Short mmCIF file of C-alpha atoms and ligand atoms in Angstrom, two decimals:
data_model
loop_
_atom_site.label_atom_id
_atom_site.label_comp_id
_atom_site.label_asym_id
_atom_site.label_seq_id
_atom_site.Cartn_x
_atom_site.Cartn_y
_atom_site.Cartn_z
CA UNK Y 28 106.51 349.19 11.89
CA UNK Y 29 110.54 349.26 12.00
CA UNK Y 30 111.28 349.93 7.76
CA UNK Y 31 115.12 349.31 7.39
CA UNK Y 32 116.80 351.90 5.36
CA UNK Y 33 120.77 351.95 4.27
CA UNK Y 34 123.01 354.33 6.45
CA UNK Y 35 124.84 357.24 4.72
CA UNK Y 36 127.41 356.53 3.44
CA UNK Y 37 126.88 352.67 3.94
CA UNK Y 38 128.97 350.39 6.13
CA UNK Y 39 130.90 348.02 3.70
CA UNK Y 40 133.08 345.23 4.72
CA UNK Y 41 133.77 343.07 1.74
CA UNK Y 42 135.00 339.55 1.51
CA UNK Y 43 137.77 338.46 -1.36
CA UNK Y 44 136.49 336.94 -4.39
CA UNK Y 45 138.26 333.57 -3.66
CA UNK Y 46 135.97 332.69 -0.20
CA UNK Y 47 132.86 332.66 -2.90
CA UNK Y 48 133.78 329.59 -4.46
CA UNK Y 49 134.92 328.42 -0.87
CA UNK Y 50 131.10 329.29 -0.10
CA UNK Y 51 128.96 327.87 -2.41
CA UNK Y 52 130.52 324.95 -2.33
CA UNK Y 53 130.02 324.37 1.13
CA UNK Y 54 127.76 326.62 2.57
CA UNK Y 55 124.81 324.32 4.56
CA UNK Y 56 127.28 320.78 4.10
CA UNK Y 57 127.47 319.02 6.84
CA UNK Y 58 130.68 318.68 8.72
CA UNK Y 59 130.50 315.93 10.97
CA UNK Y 60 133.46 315.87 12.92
CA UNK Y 61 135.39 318.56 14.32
CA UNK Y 62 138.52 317.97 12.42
CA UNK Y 63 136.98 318.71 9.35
CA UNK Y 64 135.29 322.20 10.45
CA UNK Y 65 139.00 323.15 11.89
CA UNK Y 66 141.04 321.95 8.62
CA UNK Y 67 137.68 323.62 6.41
CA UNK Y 68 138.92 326.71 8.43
CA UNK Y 69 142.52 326.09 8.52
CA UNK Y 70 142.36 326.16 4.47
CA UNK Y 71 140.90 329.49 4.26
CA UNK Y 72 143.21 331.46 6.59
CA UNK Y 73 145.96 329.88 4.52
CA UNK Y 74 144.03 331.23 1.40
CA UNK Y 75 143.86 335.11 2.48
CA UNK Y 76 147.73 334.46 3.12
CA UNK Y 77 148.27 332.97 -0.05
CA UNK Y 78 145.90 335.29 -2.22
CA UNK Y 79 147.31 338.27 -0.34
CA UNK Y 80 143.86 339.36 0.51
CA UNK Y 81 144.43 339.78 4.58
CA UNK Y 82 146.08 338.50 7.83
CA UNK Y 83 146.31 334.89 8.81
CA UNK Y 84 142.75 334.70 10.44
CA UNK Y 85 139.83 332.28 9.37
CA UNK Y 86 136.91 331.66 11.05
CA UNK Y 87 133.05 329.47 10.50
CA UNK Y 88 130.05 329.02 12.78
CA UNK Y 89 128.78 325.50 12.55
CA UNK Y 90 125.41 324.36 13.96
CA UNK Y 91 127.26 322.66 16.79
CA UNK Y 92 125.74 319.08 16.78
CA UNK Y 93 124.64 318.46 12.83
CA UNK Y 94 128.19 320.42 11.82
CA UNK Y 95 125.83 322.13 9.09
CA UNK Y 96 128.56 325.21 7.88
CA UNK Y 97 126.08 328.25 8.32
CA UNK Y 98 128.88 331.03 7.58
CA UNK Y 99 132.54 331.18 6.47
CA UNK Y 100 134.57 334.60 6.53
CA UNK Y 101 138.08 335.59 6.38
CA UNK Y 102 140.37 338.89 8.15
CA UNK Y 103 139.40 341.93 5.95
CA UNK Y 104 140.48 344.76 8.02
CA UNK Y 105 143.18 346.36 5.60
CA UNK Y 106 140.95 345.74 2.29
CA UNK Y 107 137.81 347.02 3.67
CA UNK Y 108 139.59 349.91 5.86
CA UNK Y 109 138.17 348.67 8.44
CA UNK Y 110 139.07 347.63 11.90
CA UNK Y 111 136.03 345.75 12.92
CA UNK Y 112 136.33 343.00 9.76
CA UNK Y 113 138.09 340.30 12.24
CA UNK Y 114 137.43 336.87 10.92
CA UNK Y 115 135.20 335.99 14.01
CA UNK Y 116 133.01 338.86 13.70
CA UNK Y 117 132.77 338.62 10.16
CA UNK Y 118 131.64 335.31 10.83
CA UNK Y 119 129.16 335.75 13.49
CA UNK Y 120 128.03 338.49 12.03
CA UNK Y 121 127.15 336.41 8.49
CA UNK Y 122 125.45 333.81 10.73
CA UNK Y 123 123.40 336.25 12.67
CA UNK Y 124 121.95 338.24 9.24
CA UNK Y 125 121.50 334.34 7.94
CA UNK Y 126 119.60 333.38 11.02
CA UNK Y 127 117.39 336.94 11.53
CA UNK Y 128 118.47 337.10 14.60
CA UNK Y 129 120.87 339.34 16.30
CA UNK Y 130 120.69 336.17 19.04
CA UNK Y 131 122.63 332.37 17.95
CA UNK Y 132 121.05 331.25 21.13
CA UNK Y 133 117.27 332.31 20.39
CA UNK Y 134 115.39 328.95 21.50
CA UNK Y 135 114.19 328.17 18.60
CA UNK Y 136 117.71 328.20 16.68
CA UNK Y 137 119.82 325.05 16.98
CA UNK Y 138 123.19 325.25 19.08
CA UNK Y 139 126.16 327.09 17.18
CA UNK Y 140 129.87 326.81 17.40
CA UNK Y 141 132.45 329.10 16.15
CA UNK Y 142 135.64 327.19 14.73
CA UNK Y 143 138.22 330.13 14.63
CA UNK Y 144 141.78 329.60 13.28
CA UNK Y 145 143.30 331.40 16.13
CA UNK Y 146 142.57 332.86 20.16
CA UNK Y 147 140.08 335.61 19.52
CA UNK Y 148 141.54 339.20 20.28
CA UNK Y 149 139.47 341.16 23.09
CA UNK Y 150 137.48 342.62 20.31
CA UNK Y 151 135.68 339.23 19.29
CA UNK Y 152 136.25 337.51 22.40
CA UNK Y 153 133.53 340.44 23.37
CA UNK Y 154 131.70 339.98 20.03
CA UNK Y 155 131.27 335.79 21.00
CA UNK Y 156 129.79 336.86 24.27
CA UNK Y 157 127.22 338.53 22.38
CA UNK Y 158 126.70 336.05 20.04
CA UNK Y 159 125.24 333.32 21.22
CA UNK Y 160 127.30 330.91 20.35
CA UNK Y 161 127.14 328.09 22.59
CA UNK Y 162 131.11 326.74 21.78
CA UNK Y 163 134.30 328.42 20.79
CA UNK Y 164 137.03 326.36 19.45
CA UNK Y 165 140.28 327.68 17.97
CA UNK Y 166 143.74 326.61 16.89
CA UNK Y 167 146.81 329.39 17.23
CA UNK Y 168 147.02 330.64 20.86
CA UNK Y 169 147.20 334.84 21.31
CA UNK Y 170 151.01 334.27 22.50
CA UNK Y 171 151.34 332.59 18.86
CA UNK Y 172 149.59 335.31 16.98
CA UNK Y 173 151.34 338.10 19.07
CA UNK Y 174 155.09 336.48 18.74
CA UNK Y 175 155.09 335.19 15.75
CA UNK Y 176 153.93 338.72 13.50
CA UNK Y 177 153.66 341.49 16.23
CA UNK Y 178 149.50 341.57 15.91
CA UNK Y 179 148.04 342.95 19.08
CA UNK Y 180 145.22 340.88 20.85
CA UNK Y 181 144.71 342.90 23.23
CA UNK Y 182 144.35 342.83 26.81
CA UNK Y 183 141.96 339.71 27.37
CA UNK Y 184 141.06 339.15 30.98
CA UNK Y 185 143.62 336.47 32.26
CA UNK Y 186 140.50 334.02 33.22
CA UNK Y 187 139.11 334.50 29.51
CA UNK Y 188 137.67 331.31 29.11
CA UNK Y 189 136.28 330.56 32.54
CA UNK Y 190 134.64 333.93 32.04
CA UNK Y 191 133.70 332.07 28.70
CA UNK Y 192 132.34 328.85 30.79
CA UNK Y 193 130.50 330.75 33.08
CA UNK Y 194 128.02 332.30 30.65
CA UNK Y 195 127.49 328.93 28.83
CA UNK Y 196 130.32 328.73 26.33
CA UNK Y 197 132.57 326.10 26.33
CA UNK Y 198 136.01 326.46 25.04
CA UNK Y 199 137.84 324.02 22.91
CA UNK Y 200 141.66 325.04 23.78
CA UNK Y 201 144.89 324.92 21.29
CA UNK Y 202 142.69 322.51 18.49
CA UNK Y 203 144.98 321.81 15.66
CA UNK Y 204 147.53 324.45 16.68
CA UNK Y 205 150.51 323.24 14.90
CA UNK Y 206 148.51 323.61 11.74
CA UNK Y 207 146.75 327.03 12.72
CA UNK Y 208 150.43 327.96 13.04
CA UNK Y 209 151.90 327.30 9.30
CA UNK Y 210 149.85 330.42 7.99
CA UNK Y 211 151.38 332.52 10.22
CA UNK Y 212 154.78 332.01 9.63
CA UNK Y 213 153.91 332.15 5.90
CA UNK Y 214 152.70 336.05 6.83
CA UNK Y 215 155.74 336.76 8.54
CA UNK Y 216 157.86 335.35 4.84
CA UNK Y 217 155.71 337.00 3.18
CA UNK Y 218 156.75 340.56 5.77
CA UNK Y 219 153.14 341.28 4.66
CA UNK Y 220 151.94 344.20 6.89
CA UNK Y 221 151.03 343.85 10.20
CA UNK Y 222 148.43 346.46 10.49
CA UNK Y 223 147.46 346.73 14.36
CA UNK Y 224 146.63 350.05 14.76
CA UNK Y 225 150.00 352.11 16.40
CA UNK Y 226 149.84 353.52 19.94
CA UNK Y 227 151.31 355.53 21.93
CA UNK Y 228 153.46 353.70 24.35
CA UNK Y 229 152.76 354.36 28.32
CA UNK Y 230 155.41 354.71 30.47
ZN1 ZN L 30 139.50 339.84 16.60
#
């Protein structure tokens, strides 16, 4: 019998206080049509902006065909020191620990869909394929996110999404960009920190 116990010291990734009310309020509503998850999503990236609580990222999983909002999470990298707390993995992993299931696609489980306010960066674009998440859709493109602040996305194959398509997960392209945008260029006014980690340049 597997008995879980706590790791020492425990990993802690922590969401602002703001998202709660964001939360309870609509945590298991449905949200019939796919404007509403994206401007649902949309409002909360412009929240961590706003609030000062982390970068312009927002991101939900949705069961795909009811639009039932099974998690919500924001960016949290800088105020939980910690470089994993993207908004889509803070998503999918809320939706997994909801579900009991490291697995979105177990059969029994209806189909999900992530609804991310921008491209994923290669870190979640990896964390979607392991998922199970049956549909990605997202707003800002990586060029956008990488031009408009300096963030790093990393070095995403150049076929991402048909490597998406070809393991079952279909990509909704450039949704509601113009408004994924705004928060963005409320960052950069804001010359809030743009905290991709520094390398070494090659060359
Ligand atoms: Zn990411």
């Amino acid at each position: 019998m597997f008995t879980p116990v706590a790791i020492t010291p425990p990993l802690v990734i922590s969401q602002p206080s703001w998202l709660k009310a964001y939360q309870d309020k609509h945590l298991g509503q449905a949200f019939p049509s796919l404007e509403a998850r994206m401007q649902l999503v949309i409002a909360c990236q412009r929240e961590n902006v706003k609030h000062g609580t982390g970068g312009p990222f927002a991101a939900a999983v949705f069961e795909k065909d009811s639009g039932i909002l099974v998690s919500l999470a924001v960016n949290s990298v800088e105020k939980s020191h910690c470089g994993l707390a993207h908004a889509e993995n803070m998503a999918i992993g809320l939706a997994e620990q909801k579900r009991g299931t490291y697995n979105l696609a177990d059969p029994t489980l209806p189909a999900h869909q992530l609804v991310t306010s921008g491209q994923m960066c290669i870190m979640c674009y990896g964390g979607v394929i392991w998922s199970g998440v049956s549909e990605v859709v997202f707003g800002a493109t990586a060029k956008d996110i990488e031009t408009i602040n300096g963030f790093d996305e990393g070095p995403l194959p150049s076929d991402w999404i048909a490597q998406l398509e070809n393991r079952g997960i279909h990509v909704i392209a450039e949704y509601q960009r113009e408004e994924a945008i705004v928060a963005h260029r409320q960052y950069r006014e804001l010359e809030a920190h743009v905290y991709t980690p520094q390398r070494l340049k090659l060359g």
